[in-house]
């Protein structure tokens, strides 16, 4: 009877088989739904993390650019300060060289000679200005006479020329008398 009991057991198991398969199928579907739900949750979390990481990277890039700009501005400020200091130093050197050149050119002896020359030139300029003023005054005075003065001046020149001719003739006559005697 052991064989009949095992057959019955097999038959009983075979009768439960569709129910077991159906139950196992439901369990598998529930597990698959849970897995699908977990995959979806995981994909959402990955997407959210990716979004956060992307935003963080963008913020880091912006901060890096701001830092680069700040560093560049500071470096340019330092460079400008350095160049400004160099320019001031070069200008100072140029002034010193100019003073040295002036000192070499204008020694004490040369300064005294230049002062004398300046004094002489100032006196000459003053004298020339006085002469120009006197000449202008005389010209204005002569212009005030008009045409009658021009005639008078012409006559004066003729008298002078005649006087010079007579003096020459007298001197020639005096020479000829001296040779004759």
Coordinates of N, CA and C in Angstrom, one line a residue:
X1 N 0.8 -1.2 0.0 CA 0.0 0.0 0.0 C 0.8 1.3 0.0
X2 N 2.1 1.0 0.2 CA 2.9 2.2 0.1 C 2.8 2.8 -1.2
X3 N 2.6 2.0 -2.3 CA 2.5 2.6 -3.6 C 1.2 3.3 -3.8
X4 N 0.2 2.8 -3.2 CA -1.1 3.5 -3.4 C -1.1 4.8 -2.6
X5 N -0.5 4.9 -1.5 CA -0.4 6.1 -0.7 C 0.4 7.2 -1.4
X6 N 1.4 6.7 -2.1 CA 2.2 7.7 -2.8 C 1.5 8.2 -4.0
X7 N 0.7 7.4 -4.6 CA -0.1 7.8 -5.8 C -1.2 8.8 -5.3
X8 N -1.8 8.5 -4.3 CA -2.8 9.4 -3.7 C -2.2 10.8 -3.4
X9 N -1.0 10.6 -2.8 CA -0.3 11.8 -2.5 C 0.0 12.6 -3.7
X10 N 0.4 11.9 -4.7 CA 0.7 12.6 -6.0 C -0.5 13.2 -6.6
X11 N -1.6 12.5 -6.5 CA -2.9 13.0 -7.1 C -3.3 14.2 -6.3
X12 N -3.2 14.2 -5.0 CA -3.6 15.3 -4.2 C -2.7 16.5 -4.5
X13 N -1.4 16.2 -4.7 CA -0.5 17.3 -5.1 C -0.8 17.8 -6.4
X14 N -1.2 16.9 -7.4 CA -1.5 17.3 -8.7 C -2.8 18.1 -8.8
X15 N -3.7 17.9 -7.9 CA -4.9 18.7 -7.8 C -4.6 20.0 -7.3
X16 N -3.7 20.1 -6.4 CA -3.3 21.4 -5.9 C -2.4 22.2 -6.8
X17 N -1.8 21.5 -7.7 CA -0.8 22.1 -8.6 C -1.4 23.4 -9.3
X18 N -2.6 23.4 -9.9 CA -3.0 24.6 -10.6 C -3.2 25.8 -9.6
X19 N -3.6 25.4 -8.4 CA -3.8 26.4 -7.3 C -2.4 26.9 -6.9
X20 N -1.4 26.0 -6.8 CA -0.1 26.4 -6.4 C 0.6 27.3 -7.5
X21 N 0.3 26.9 -8.7 CA 0.9 27.6 -9.9 C 0.3 29.0 -9.9
X22 N -1.0 29.1 -9.7 CA -1.7 30.4 -9.7 C -1.2 31.2 -8.5
X23 N -1.1 30.6 -7.4 CA -0.6 31.3 -6.2 C 0.8 31.8 -6.4
X24 N 1.7 30.9 -7.0 CA 3.1 31.3 -7.3 C 3.1 32.4 -8.3
X25 N 2.2 32.3 -9.3 CA 2.2 33.3 -10.4 C 1.8 34.7 -9.8
X26 N 0.8 34.7 -8.8 CA 0.4 35.9 -8.2 C 1.6 36.5 -7.3
X27 N 2.3 35.6 -6.7 CA 3.4 36.1 -5.9 C 4.5 36.7 -6.8
X28 N 4.7 36.0 -8.0 CA 5.7 36.5 -8.9 C 5.3 37.9 -9.5
X29 N 4.0 38.0 -9.8 CA 3.5 39.3 -10.3 C 3.6 40.4 -9.2
X30 N 3.3 40.1 -8.0 CA 3.5 41.0 -6.9 C 4.9 41.4 -6.7
X31 N 5.8 40.4 -6.8 CA 7.3 40.7 -6.7 C 7.7 41.6 -7.9
X32 N 7.2 41.2 -9.1 CA 7.6 42.0 -10.2 C 7.1 43.5 -10.1
X33 N 5.9 43.7 -9.6 CA 5.3 45.0 -9.4 C 6.2 45.8 -8.3
X34 N 6.6 45.1 -7.3 CA 7.4 45.7 -6.3 C 8.8 46.1 -6.9
X35 N 9.3 45.2 -7.7 CA 10.6 45.4 -8.3 C 10.5 46.6 -9.3
X36 N 9.4 46.6 -10.0 CA 9.1 47.7 -11.0 C 9.0 49.0 -10.2
X37 N 8.3 49.0 -9.1 CA 8.1 50.2 -8.2 C 9.4 50.6 -7.7
X38 N 10.3 49.7 -7.2 CA 11.6 50.0 -6.7 C 12.5 50.6 -7.8
X39 N 12.4 50.0 -9.1 CA 13.1 50.5 -10.2 C 12.7 52.0 -10.5
X40 N 11.4 52.2 -10.5 CA 10.9 53.5 -10.7 C 11.4 54.5 -9.6
X41 N 11.3 54.1 -8.3 CA 11.8 54.9 -7.2 C 13.3 55.2 -7.4
X42 N 14.0 54.1 -7.7 CA 15.5 54.3 -7.9 C 15.8 55.2 -9.1
X43 N 15.1 55.1 -10.2 CA 15.3 56.0 -11.3 C 14.9 57.4 -10.9
X44 N 13.9 57.6 -10.1 CA 13.5 58.9 -9.7 C 14.6 59.5 -8.8
X45 N 15.1 58.7 -7.9 CA 16.2 59.1 -7.0 C 17.4 59.5 -7.8
X46 N 17.8 58.6 -8.8 CA 19.0 58.9 -9.6 C 18.8 60.2 -10.4
X47 N 17.5 60.3 -10.9 CA 17.2 61.6 -11.7 C 17.3 62.8 -10.8
X48 N 16.8 62.7 -9.6 CA 16.8 63.8 -8.6 C 18.3 64.1 -8.2
X49 N 19.1 63.0 -8.0 CA 20.5 63.2 -7.6 C 21.2 63.8 -8.8
X50 N 20.9 63.3 -10.0 CA 21.6 63.9 -11.2 C 21.3 65.4 -11.3
X51 N 20.0 65.7 -11.1 CA 19.6 67.1 -11.2 C 20.4 68.0 -10.1
X52 N 20.4 67.4 -8.9 CA 21.1 68.2 -7.8 C 22.6 68.3 -8.2
X53 N 23.2 67.2 -8.7 CA 24.6 67.2 -9.0 C 24.9 68.2 -10.2
X54 N 24.0 68.2 -11.2 CA 24.1 69.2 -12.3 C 24.0 70.6 -11.8
X55 N 23.0 70.9 -10.9 CA 22.9 72.3 -10.4 C 24.1 72.6 -9.6
X56 N 24.6 71.7 -8.8 CA 25.8 71.9 -8.0 C 27.0 72.2 -8.9
X57 N 27.1 71.4 -9.9 CA 28.2 71.7 -10.9 C 28.1 73.1 -11.5
X58 N 26.9 73.5 -11.9 CA 26.7 74.8 -12.5 C 27.1 75.9 -11.5
X59 N 26.7 75.7 -10.2 CA 27.0 76.7 -9.2 C 28.5 76.7 -8.9
X60 N 29.1 75.6 -8.9 CA 30.6 75.5 -8.8 C 31.3 76.2 -9.9
X61 N 30.8 76.0 -11.1 CA 31.4 76.7 -12.3 C 31.2 78.2 -12.2
X62 N 30.1 78.7 -11.7 CA 29.9 80.1 -11.5 C 30.8 80.6 -10.5
X63 N 30.9 79.9 -9.4 CA 31.8 80.3 -8.3 C 33.2 80.4 -8.8
X64 N 33.6 79.4 -9.5 CA 35.0 79.3 -10.1 C 35.2 80.5 -11.0
X65 N 34.2 80.8 -11.9 CA 34.4 82.0 -12.8 C 34.5 83.3 -12.0
X66 N 33.6 83.4 -10.9 CA 33.7 84.6 -10.1 C 35.0 84.7 -9.4
X67 N 35.5 83.6 -8.9 CA 36.8 83.6 -8.2 C 37.9 83.9 -9.2
X68 N 37.8 83.4 -10.4 CA 38.8 83.7 -11.5 C 38.8 85.2 -11.8
X69 N 37.6 85.8 -11.9 CA 37.5 87.2 -12.2 C 38.1 88.0 -11.0
X70 N 37.7 87.6 -9.8 CA 38.2 88.3 -8.6 C 39.8 88.3 -8.6
X71 N 40.3 87.1 -8.9 CA 41.8 86.9 -8.9 C 42.4 87.7 -10.0
X72 N 41.7 87.7 -11.2 CA 42.2 88.5 -12.3 C 42.2 90.0 -12.0
X73 N 41.1 90.4 -11.4 CA 41.0 91.9 -11.1 C 42.1 92.3 -10.1
X74 N 42.3 91.4 -9.1 CA 43.3 91.7 -8.1 C 44.7 91.7 -8.7
X75 N 45.0 90.7 -9.6 CA 46.3 90.6 -10.3 C 46.5 91.9 -11.2
X76 N 45.4 92.3 -11.9 CA 45.5 93.5 -12.7 C 45.8 94.7 -11.8
X77 N 45.1 94.8 -10.7 CA 45.3 96.0 -9.8 C 46.7 96.0 -9.3
X78 N 47.3 94.8 -8.9 CA 48.7 94.7 -8.5 C 49.6 95.2 -9.6
X79 N 49.3 94.7 -10.8 CA 50.1 95.0 -12.0 C 50.1 96.5 -12.3
X80 N 48.9 97.1 -12.2 CA 48.7 98.6 -12.4 C 49.5 99.3 -11.3
X81 N 49.4 98.9 -10.1 CA 50.1 99.6 -9.0 C 51.6 99.5 -9.2
X82 N 52.1 98.3 -9.7 CA 53.5 98.1 -9.9 C 54.0 99.0 -11.1
X83 N 53.2 99.1 -12.1 CA 53.5 99.9 -13.3 C 53.5 101.4 -12.9
X84 N 52.5 101.8 -12.1 CA 52.5 103.2 -11.6 C 53.7 103.5 -10.7
X85 N 54.1 102.6 -9.9 CA 55.3 102.8 -9.1 C 56.5 103.0 -9.9
X86 N 56.6 102.1 -11.0 CA 57.8 102.2 -11.9 C 57.8 103.5 -12.6
X87 N 56.6 103.9 -13.1 CA 56.6 105.2 -13.8 C 57.0 106.4 -12.9
X88 N 56.6 106.4 -11.6 CA 57.0 107.4 -10.7 C 58.5 107.4 -10.5
X89 N 59.0 106.2 -10.3 CA 60.5 106.0 -10.1 C 61.2 106.5 -11.4
X90 N 60.7 106.2 -12.6 CA 61.4 106.7 -13.8 C 61.3 108.2 -13.9
X91 N 60.2 108.8 -13.5 CA 60.1 110.2 -13.6 C 61.0 110.9 -12.6
X92 N 61.1 110.3 -11.4 CA 62.1 110.8 -10.4 C 63.5 110.7 -11.0
X93 N 63.9 109.6 -11.6 CA 65.2 109.5 -12.2 C 65.4 110.5 -13.3
X94 N 64.4 110.7 -14.1 CA 64.5 111.8 -15.1 C 64.7 113.1 -14.5
X95 N 64.0 113.5 -13.5 CA 64.2 114.8 -12.8 C 65.6 114.9 -12.3
X96 N 66.1 113.8 -11.7 CA 67.5 113.9 -11.1 C 68.5 114.1 -12.3
X97 N 68.3 113.3 -13.4 CA 69.2 113.5 -14.5 C 69.1 114.9 -15.1
X98 N 67.9 115.5 -15.1 CA 67.7 116.8 -15.6 C 68.5 117.8 -14.7
X99 N 68.4 117.7 -13.4 CA 69.1 118.6 -12.5 C 70.6 118.4 -12.6
X100 N 71.0 117.1 -12.8 CA 72.5 116.9 -13.0 C 73.0 117.6 -14.3
X101 N 72.2 117.4 -15.3 CA 72.5 118.1 -16.6 C 72.6 119.6 -16.5
X102 N 71.6 120.1 -15.8 CA 71.5 121.6 -15.6 C 72.7 122.1 -14.8
X103 N 73.0 121.3 -13.8 CA 74.2 121.6 -12.9 C 75.5 121.6 -13.7
X104 N 75.6 120.6 -14.6 CA 76.8 120.5 -15.4 C 76.9 121.6 -16.4
X105 N 75.8 122.0 -17.0 CA 75.8 123.1 -18.0 C 75.9 124.4 -17.4
X106 N 75.2 124.6 -16.3 CA 75.2 126.0 -15.6 C 76.1 125.9 -14.4
X107 N 77.4 125.9 -14.6 CA 78.3 126.0 -13.4 C 78.3 127.4 -12.9
X108 N 79.0 127.7 -11.8 CA 79.1 129.0 -11.2 C 79.6 130.0 -12.2
X109 N 80.8 129.7 -12.8 CA 81.4 130.6 -13.8 C 80.5 130.9 -15.0
X110 N 79.8 129.8 -15.5 CA 78.9 130.0 -16.6 C 77.7 130.8 -16.2
X111 N 77.2 130.6 -15.0 CA 76.1 131.4 -14.6 C 76.4 132.9 -14.5
X112 N 77.6 133.2 -14.0 CA 78.0 134.6 -13.9 C 78.1 135.2 -15.3
X113 N 78.7 134.4 -16.2 CA 78.8 134.9 -17.6 C 77.5 135.1 -18.2
X114 N 76.6 134.1 -18.0 CA 75.2 134.2 -18.5 C 74.4 135.4 -17.9
X115 N 74.7 135.7 -16.7 CA 74.0 136.8 -16.0 C 74.5 138.1 -16.7
X116 N 75.8 138.2 -16.9 CA 76.4 139.4 -17.6 C 75.8 139.6 -19.0
X117 N 75.8 138.4 -19.7 CA 75.2 138.5 -21.0 C 73.8 138.9 -21.0
X118 N 73.0 138.4 -20.1 CA 71.6 138.7 -20.0 C 71.4 140.2 -19.7
X119 N 72.3 140.7 -18.8 CA 72.2 142.1 -18.5 C 72.5 143.0 -19.7
X120 N 73.6 142.6 -20.4 CA 73.9 143.3 -21.6 C 72.8 143.3 -22.7
X121 N 72.2 142.1 -22.8 CA 71.1 141.9 -23.8 C 69.9 142.7 -23.4
X122 N 69.6 142.8 -22.1 CA 68.5 143.6 -21.6 C 68.7 145.0 -21.9
X123 N 70.0 145.5 -21.7 CA 70.3 146.9 -21.9 C 70.2 147.2 -23.4
X124 N 70.7 146.3 -24.3 CA 70.6 146.5 -25.7 C 69.2 146.5 -26.2
X125 N 68.3 145.6 -25.6 CA 66.9 145.6 -26.0 C 66.2 146.9 -25.6
X126 N 66.5 147.3 -24.4 CA 66.0 148.6 -23.9 C 66.4 149.7 -24.8
X127 N 67.7 149.8 -25.2 CA 68.2 150.8 -26.0 C 67.5 150.8 -27.4
X128 N 67.3 149.6 -27.9 CA 66.7 149.4 -29.2 C 65.2 149.8 -29.2
X129 N 64.5 149.5 -28.1 CA 63.1 149.9 -27.9 C 63.0 151.4 -27.8
X130 N 64.0 152.1 -27.1 CA 63.9 153.5 -27.1 C 64.1 154.1 -28.5
X131 N 65.1 153.5 -29.2 CA 65.3 154.0 -30.6 C 64.1 153.9 -31.5
X132 N 63.5 152.7 -31.4 CA 62.3 152.4 -32.2 C 61.2 153.4 -31.8
X133 N 61.0 153.7 -30.5 CA 60.0 154.7 -30.0 C 60.3 156.1 -30.6
X134 N 61.6 156.5 -30.5 CA 62.0 157.8 -31.0 C 61.8 157.9 -32.5
X135 N 62.1 156.8 -33.2 CA 61.9 156.8 -34.7 C 60.5 156.9 -35.0
X136 N 59.6 156.2 -34.3 CA 58.2 156.3 -34.6 C 57.6 157.6 -34.3
X137 N 58.1 158.2 -33.2 CA 57.7 159.6 -32.9 C 58.1 160.6 -34.0
X138 N 59.3 160.4 -34.4 CA 59.8 161.3 -35.5 C 59.1 161.1 -36.7
X139 N 58.8 159.8 -37.1 CA 58.0 159.5 -38.3 C 56.6 160.1 -38.2
X140 N 56.0 160.0 -37.0 CA 54.7 160.6 -36.8 C 54.8 162.2 -37.0
X141 N 55.8 162.7 -36.4 CA 56.0 164.1 -36.5 C 56.2 164.6 -37.9
X142 N 57.0 163.8 -38.7 CA 57.3 164.2 -40.1 C 56.0 164.0 -40.9
X143 N 55.2 162.9 -40.6 CA 54.0 162.7 -41.4 C 53.0 163.8 -41.1
X144 N 53.1 164.4 -40.0 CA 52.1 165.5 -39.7 C 52.4 166.7 -40.5
X145 N 53.6 166.8 -41.0 CA 54.0 168.0 -41.9 C 53.4 167.8 -43.3
X146 N 53.2 166.6 -43.8 CA 52.6 166.3 -45.0 C 53.5 166.6 -46.2
X147 N 53.0 167.1 -47.4 CA 53.7 167.2 -48.6 C 54.7 168.3 -48.5
X148 N 54.5 169.4 -47.8 CA 55.4 170.5 -47.7 C 56.7 170.0 -47.1
X149 N 56.7 169.1 -46.2 CA 57.9 168.6 -45.6 C 58.7 167.8 -46.6
X150 N 58.0 167.0 -47.4 CA 58.7 166.2 -48.4 C 59.5 167.1 -49.4
X151 N 58.9 168.3 -49.8 CA 59.5 169.2 -50.6 C 60.7 169.8 -49.9
X152 N 60.6 170.2 -48.6 CA 61.6 170.7 -47.8 C 62.8 169.7 -47.7
X153 N 62.5 168.5 -47.5 CA 63.5 167.4 -47.4 C 64.2 167.3 -48.7
X154 N 63.6 167.4 -49.8 CA 64.2 167.3 -51.1 C 65.2 168.5 -51.3
X155 N 64.7 169.6 -50.9 CA 65.6 170.8 -51.0 C 66.8 170.7 -50.1
X156 N 66.6 170.1 -48.9 CA 67.7 169.9 -48.0 C 68.7 169.0 -48.6
X157 N 68.3 167.9 -49.2 CA 69.2 166.9 -49.8 C 70.0 167.6 -51.0
X158 N 69.3 168.4 -51.7 CA 70.0 169.1 -52.8 C 71.1 170.0 -52.3
X159 N 70.7 170.8 -51.2 CA 71.7 171.7 -50.6 C 72.9 170.9 -50.0
X160 N 72.6 169.8 -49.4 CA 73.7 168.9 -48.9 C 74.6 168.5 -50.0
X161 N 74.0 168.0 -51.1 CA 74.8 167.5 -52.2 C 75.6 168.6 -52.8
X162 N 75.0 169.8 -52.9 CA 75.8 170.9 -53.4 C 76.9 171.3 -52.5
X163 N 76.7 171.3 -51.2 CA 77.7 171.6 -50.2 C 78.8 170.6 -50.3
X164 N 78.5 169.3 -50.5 CA 79.6 168.3 -50.6 C 80.4 168.5 -51.9
X165 N 79.7 168.8 -52.9 CA 80.4 169.1 -54.2 C 81.4 170.3 -54.0
X166 N 80.9 171.3 -53.4 CA 81.8 172.5 -53.2 C 82.9 172.2 -52.3
X167 N 82.7 171.4 -51.2 CA 83.8 171.0 -50.4 C 84.8 170.2 -51.1
X168 N 84.4 169.3 -52.0 CA 85.3 168.5 -52.8 C 86.1 169.4 -53.7
X169 N 85.4 170.3 -54.4 CA 86.0 171.2 -55.3 C 87.1 172.0 -54.6
X170 N 86.8 172.5 -53.3 CA 87.7 173.3 -52.6 C 88.9 172.4 -52.2
X171 N 88.6 171.2 -51.8 CA 89.8 170.3 -51.4 C 90.6 170.0 -52.6
X172 N 90.0 169.8 -53.7 CA 90.8 169.6 -54.9 C 91.6 170.9 -55.3
X173 N 91.0 172.0 -55.2 CA 91.7 173.2 -55.4 C 92.8 173.4 -54.5
X174 N 92.6 173.1 -53.2 CA 93.7 173.2 -52.2 C 94.8 172.3 -52.5
X175 N 94.5 171.1 -53.0 CA 95.6 170.2 -53.4 C 96.4 170.7 -54.6
X176 N 95.7 171.2 -55.5 CA 96.3 171.7 -56.7 C 97.2 173.0 -56.4
X177 N 96.7 173.8 -55.5 CA 97.5 175.0 -55.0 C 98.8 174.5 -54.3
X178 N 98.7 173.5 -53.5 CA 99.8 172.9 -52.8 C 100.8 172.3 -53.7
X179 N 100.4 171.8 -54.8 CA 101.3 171.2 -55.8 C 102.0 172.2 -56.6
X180 N 101.3 173.3 -56.8 CA 101.8 174.4 -57.6 C 102.9 175.1 -56.8
X181 N 102.7 175.3 -55.6 CA 103.6 176.1 -54.8 C 104.8 175.3 -54.5

